[in-house]
């Protein structure tokens, strides 16, 4: 019965009528379009920040790999400040520099030294032992510099993304010296 009453207006002028109000469509579509724009802006900003942090990590890794003199805490803090300048990032960030060498006899990595600036903690010898899946194939007693950077990304708009952590793990071989030294650690050229 009710279907019959509904059927006759649908066949008539109601279906063919072009009268209406664009304001109803605008009320529905403008907030949706505004929300999509905010989502795109936030995702583009996250991608931009991720790329800037990656470039900064590679720059720092290259800079440390060219050092021929021992580096110290001031150098590390200056490197952290450089990272913040390169990323133009006011959020909380950290940097960890480590030098590891490969022991081909035992097929493990051994830590020479690890220092941090920021909220990270230095890695231990136990942490780096099984980095064979993270580092390239190396010869016995070859050393490699590992630069790890991390930052907390706070999106400009709250779209459900929440704070994200941007992490980078970069490794580089020393360029002009057999190893990069920390200023209070004696050099170990024999690799014992």
Tab-separated table of C-alpha atoms in Angstrom:
chain	number	residue	atom	x	y	z
A	1	UNK	CA	0.000	0.000	0.000
A	2	UNK	CA	2.649	2.509	0.972
A	3	UNK	CA	4.717	1.420	-2.026
A	4	UNK	CA	1.866	2.357	-4.369
A	5	UNK	CA	1.660	5.831	-2.807
A	6	UNK	CA	5.423	6.295	-3.220
A	7	UNK	CA	5.473	4.924	-6.756
A	8	UNK	CA	3.176	7.497	-8.349
A	9	UNK	CA	5.173	10.640	-7.321
A	10	UNK	CA	8.401	9.028	-8.495
A	11	UNK	CA	6.936	8.539	-11.967
A	12	UNK	CA	5.672	12.052	-12.177
A	13	UNK	CA	7.087	15.517	-12.041
A	14	UNK	CA	9.148	14.912	-8.929
A	15	UNK	CA	11.715	12.766	-10.754
A	16	UNK	CA	12.003	15.087	-13.755
A	17	UNK	CA	12.043	18.279	-11.715
A	18	UNK	CA	15.230	20.331	-11.884
A	19	UNK	CA	14.256	22.667	-9.074
A	20	UNK	CA	16.461	22.580	-6.007
A	21	UNK	CA	18.962	24.430	-3.914
A	22	UNK	CA	22.728	24.348	-4.343
A	23	UNK	CA	23.167	25.366	-0.723
A	24	UNK	CA	22.292	21.852	0.440
A	25	UNK	CA	24.975	20.385	-1.800
A	26	UNK	CA	27.410	23.034	-0.555
A	27	UNK	CA	26.655	22.204	3.073
A	28	UNK	CA	27.545	18.592	2.371
A	29	UNK	CA	30.537	19.065	0.061
A	30	UNK	CA	32.440	22.087	1.469
A	31	UNK	CA	33.307	20.462	4.830
A	32	UNK	CA	34.273	17.269	3.009
A	33	UNK	CA	36.521	19.177	0.607
A	34	UNK	CA	38.033	21.153	3.503
A	35	UNK	CA	38.783	17.937	5.427
A	36	UNK	CA	40.410	16.372	2.322
A	37	UNK	CA	42.600	19.467	1.855
A	38	UNK	CA	43.734	19.329	5.488
A	39	UNK	CA	44.531	15.614	5.142
A	40	UNK	CA	46.576	16.206	1.985
A	41	UNK	CA	48.458	19.120	3.570
A	42	UNK	CA	49.310	16.997	6.622
A	43	UNK	CA	50.460	14.000	4.558
A	44	UNK	CA	52.542	16.194	2.247
A	45	UNK	CA	54.142	17.875	5.272
A	46	UNK	CA	54.960	14.467	6.788
A	47	UNK	CA	56.552	13.327	3.511
A	48	UNK	CA	58.534	16.582	3.308
A	49	UNK	CA	59.805	16.235	6.875
A	50	UNK	CA	60.742	12.588	6.285
A	51	UNK	CA	62.769	13.555	3.208
A	52	UNK	CA	64.503	16.424	5.011
A	53	UNK	CA	65.482	14.138	7.893
A	54	UNK	CA	66.835	11.532	5.487
A	55	UNK	CA	68.959	14.122	3.661
A	56	UNK	CA	70.236	15.478	6.983
A	57	UNK	CA	71.189	11.961	8.138
A	58	UNK	CA	73.131	11.331	4.919
A	59	UNK	CA	74.864	14.705	5.241
A	60	UNK	CA	75.915	13.974	8.822
A	61	UNK	CA	77.090	10.487	7.894
A	62	UNK	CA	79.216	11.884	5.070
A	63	UNK	CA	80.590	14.615	7.338
A	64	UNK	CA	81.634	12.156	10.059
A	65	UNK	CA	83.166	9.759	7.530
A	66	UNK	CA	85.599	12.479	6.403
A	67	UNK	CA	86.980	13.133	9.900
A	68	UNK	CA	90.658	12.328	10.389
A	69	UNK	CA	90.915	13.652	13.954
A	70	UNK	CA	89.149	12.283	17.009
A	71	UNK	CA	85.688	13.719	17.582
A	72	UNK	CA	84.270	14.701	20.978
A	73	UNK	CA	81.072	15.683	22.772
A	74	UNK	CA	81.128	19.239	21.388
A	75	UNK	CA	81.413	17.873	17.861
A	76	UNK	CA	78.437	15.566	18.487
A	77	UNK	CA	76.326	18.387	19.944
A	78	UNK	CA	77.253	20.588	16.986
A	79	UNK	CA	76.233	17.755	14.662
A	80	UNK	CA	72.887	17.517	16.455
A	81	UNK	CA	72.414	21.273	16.073
A	82	UNK	CA	73.290	20.942	12.373
A	83	UNK	CA	70.649	18.238	11.979
A	84	UNK	CA	68.026	20.493	13.575
A	85	UNK	CA	69.082	23.351	11.295
A	86	UNK	CA	68.968	21.201	8.157
A	87	UNK	CA	65.552	19.807	8.987
A	88	UNK	CA	64.116	23.120	10.216
A	89	UNK	CA	62.378	20.945	12.751
A	90	UNK	CA	61.390	22.389	16.145
A	91	UNK	CA	60.309	18.956	17.402
A	92	UNK	CA	62.339	16.749	19.705
A	93	UNK	CA	65.164	14.916	17.919
A	94	UNK	CA	68.193	12.763	18.654
A	95	UNK	CA	71.323	11.481	16.968
A	96	UNK	CA	73.455	8.431	17.732
A	97	UNK	CA	76.923	7.879	16.255
A	98	UNK	CA	78.488	4.442	16.472
A	99	UNK	CA	81.576	2.848	14.994
A	100	UNK	CA	81.411	-0.923	14.562
A	101	UNK	CA	83.825	-3.414	13.082
A	102	UNK	CA	83.268	-6.829	11.585
A	103	UNK	CA	84.819	-9.919	13.140
A	104	UNK	CA	84.907	-12.402	10.258
A	105	UNK	CA	86.216	-15.173	12.503
A	106	UNK	CA	83.032	-15.201	14.592
A	107	UNK	CA	80.835	-13.593	11.896
A	108	UNK	CA	79.592	-10.864	14.232
A	109	UNK	CA	79.911	-7.105	14.554
A	110	UNK	CA	81.736	-5.565	17.502
A	111	UNK	CA	81.244	-2.080	18.854
A	112	UNK	CA	84.201	0.336	19.011
A	113	UNK	CA	82.187	3.193	20.487
A	114	UNK	CA	78.686	4.678	20.534
A	115	UNK	CA	77.668	8.185	21.636
A	116	UNK	CA	74.377	10.079	21.568
A	117	UNK	CA	72.978	13.572	21.687
A	118	UNK	CA	69.294	13.854	22.487
A	119	UNK	CA	66.915	11.314	23.981
A	120	UNK	CA	68.524	8.122	22.580
A	121	UNK	CA	70.816	5.829	24.533
A	122	UNK	CA	74.109	4.467	23.193
A	123	UNK	CA	74.020	0.966	21.737
A	124	UNK	CA	75.890	-1.837	23.460
A	125	UNK	CA	78.164	-4.491	22.044
A	126	UNK	CA	75.322	-7.012	22.444
A	127	UNK	CA	72.996	-4.783	20.363
A	128	UNK	CA	75.306	-4.684	17.337
A	129	UNK	CA	76.376	-8.345	17.295
A	130	UNK	CA	73.682	-9.443	14.859
A	131	UNK	CA	73.440	-6.420	12.604
A	132	UNK	CA	74.354	-8.628	9.648
A	133	UNK	CA	70.938	-7.957	8.127
A	134	UNK	CA	71.335	-4.174	8.562
A	135	UNK	CA	74.943	-3.654	7.422
A	136	UNK	CA	76.771	-4.601	4.211
A	137	UNK	CA	79.200	-7.463	3.749
A	138	UNK	CA	82.571	-6.445	5.151
A	139	UNK	CA	86.078	-7.880	5.399
A	140	UNK	CA	87.700	-8.885	8.697
A	141	UNK	CA	88.264	-5.910	11.059
A	142	UNK	CA	86.799	-3.399	8.624
A	143	UNK	CA	85.036	-0.541	10.382
A	144	UNK	CA	81.857	1.261	9.488
A	145	UNK	CA	80.209	4.404	10.862
A	146	UNK	CA	76.545	4.090	11.779
A	147	UNK	CA	74.477	7.260	12.090
A	148	UNK	CA	71.016	6.874	13.554
A	149	UNK	CA	68.687	9.853	13.682
A	150	UNK	CA	65.251	10.051	15.161
A	151	UNK	CA	62.668	12.798	15.542
A	152	UNK	CA	59.123	13.063	16.777
A	153	UNK	CA	56.887	14.479	14.051
A	154	UNK	CA	53.884	16.455	15.251
A	155	UNK	CA	51.394	16.991	12.406
A	156	UNK	CA	50.108	20.534	11.812
A	157	UNK	CA	46.499	19.287	11.913
A	158	UNK	CA	45.008	16.459	13.945
A	159	UNK	CA	43.599	14.021	11.380
A	160	UNK	CA	44.055	10.840	13.359
A	161	UNK	CA	47.704	10.401	12.339
A	162	UNK	CA	49.041	11.301	15.794
A	163	UNK	CA	52.695	11.928	16.527
A	164	UNK	CA	54.972	9.876	14.297
A	165	UNK	CA	58.600	8.945	14.844
A	166	UNK	CA	60.935	9.506	11.903
A	167	UNK	CA	63.915	7.133	12.143
A	168	UNK	CA	66.899	6.755	9.828
A	169	UNK	CA	69.739	4.237	9.955
A	170	UNK	CA	72.662	5.283	7.728
A	171	UNK	CA	76.057	3.577	7.430
A	172	UNK	CA	79.225	4.846	5.776
A	173	UNK	CA	82.798	3.638	5.563
A	174	UNK	CA	85.502	6.010	6.845
A	175	UNK	CA	87.002	7.861	3.895
A	176	UNK	CA	90.400	9.291	4.849
A	177	UNK	CA	91.358	7.286	7.956
A	178	UNK	CA	91.032	3.621	8.881
A	179	UNK	CA	88.555	4.526	11.635
A	180	UNK	CA	86.839	7.496	13.229
A	181	UNK	CA	87.994	7.920	16.801
A	182	UNK	CA	86.273	9.255	19.894
A	183	UNK	CA	88.571	11.614	21.803
A	184	UNK	CA	88.849	9.572	25.030
A	185	UNK	CA	89.200	6.130	23.436
A	186	UNK	CA	92.557	4.769	22.374
A	187	UNK	CA	92.793	3.734	18.704
A	188	UNK	CA	92.681	0.026	17.997
A	189	UNK	CA	94.293	-0.494	14.610
A	190	UNK	CA	94.992	-4.158	15.262
A	191	UNK	CA	91.284	-4.928	15.700
A	192	UNK	CA	91.720	-7.027	18.796
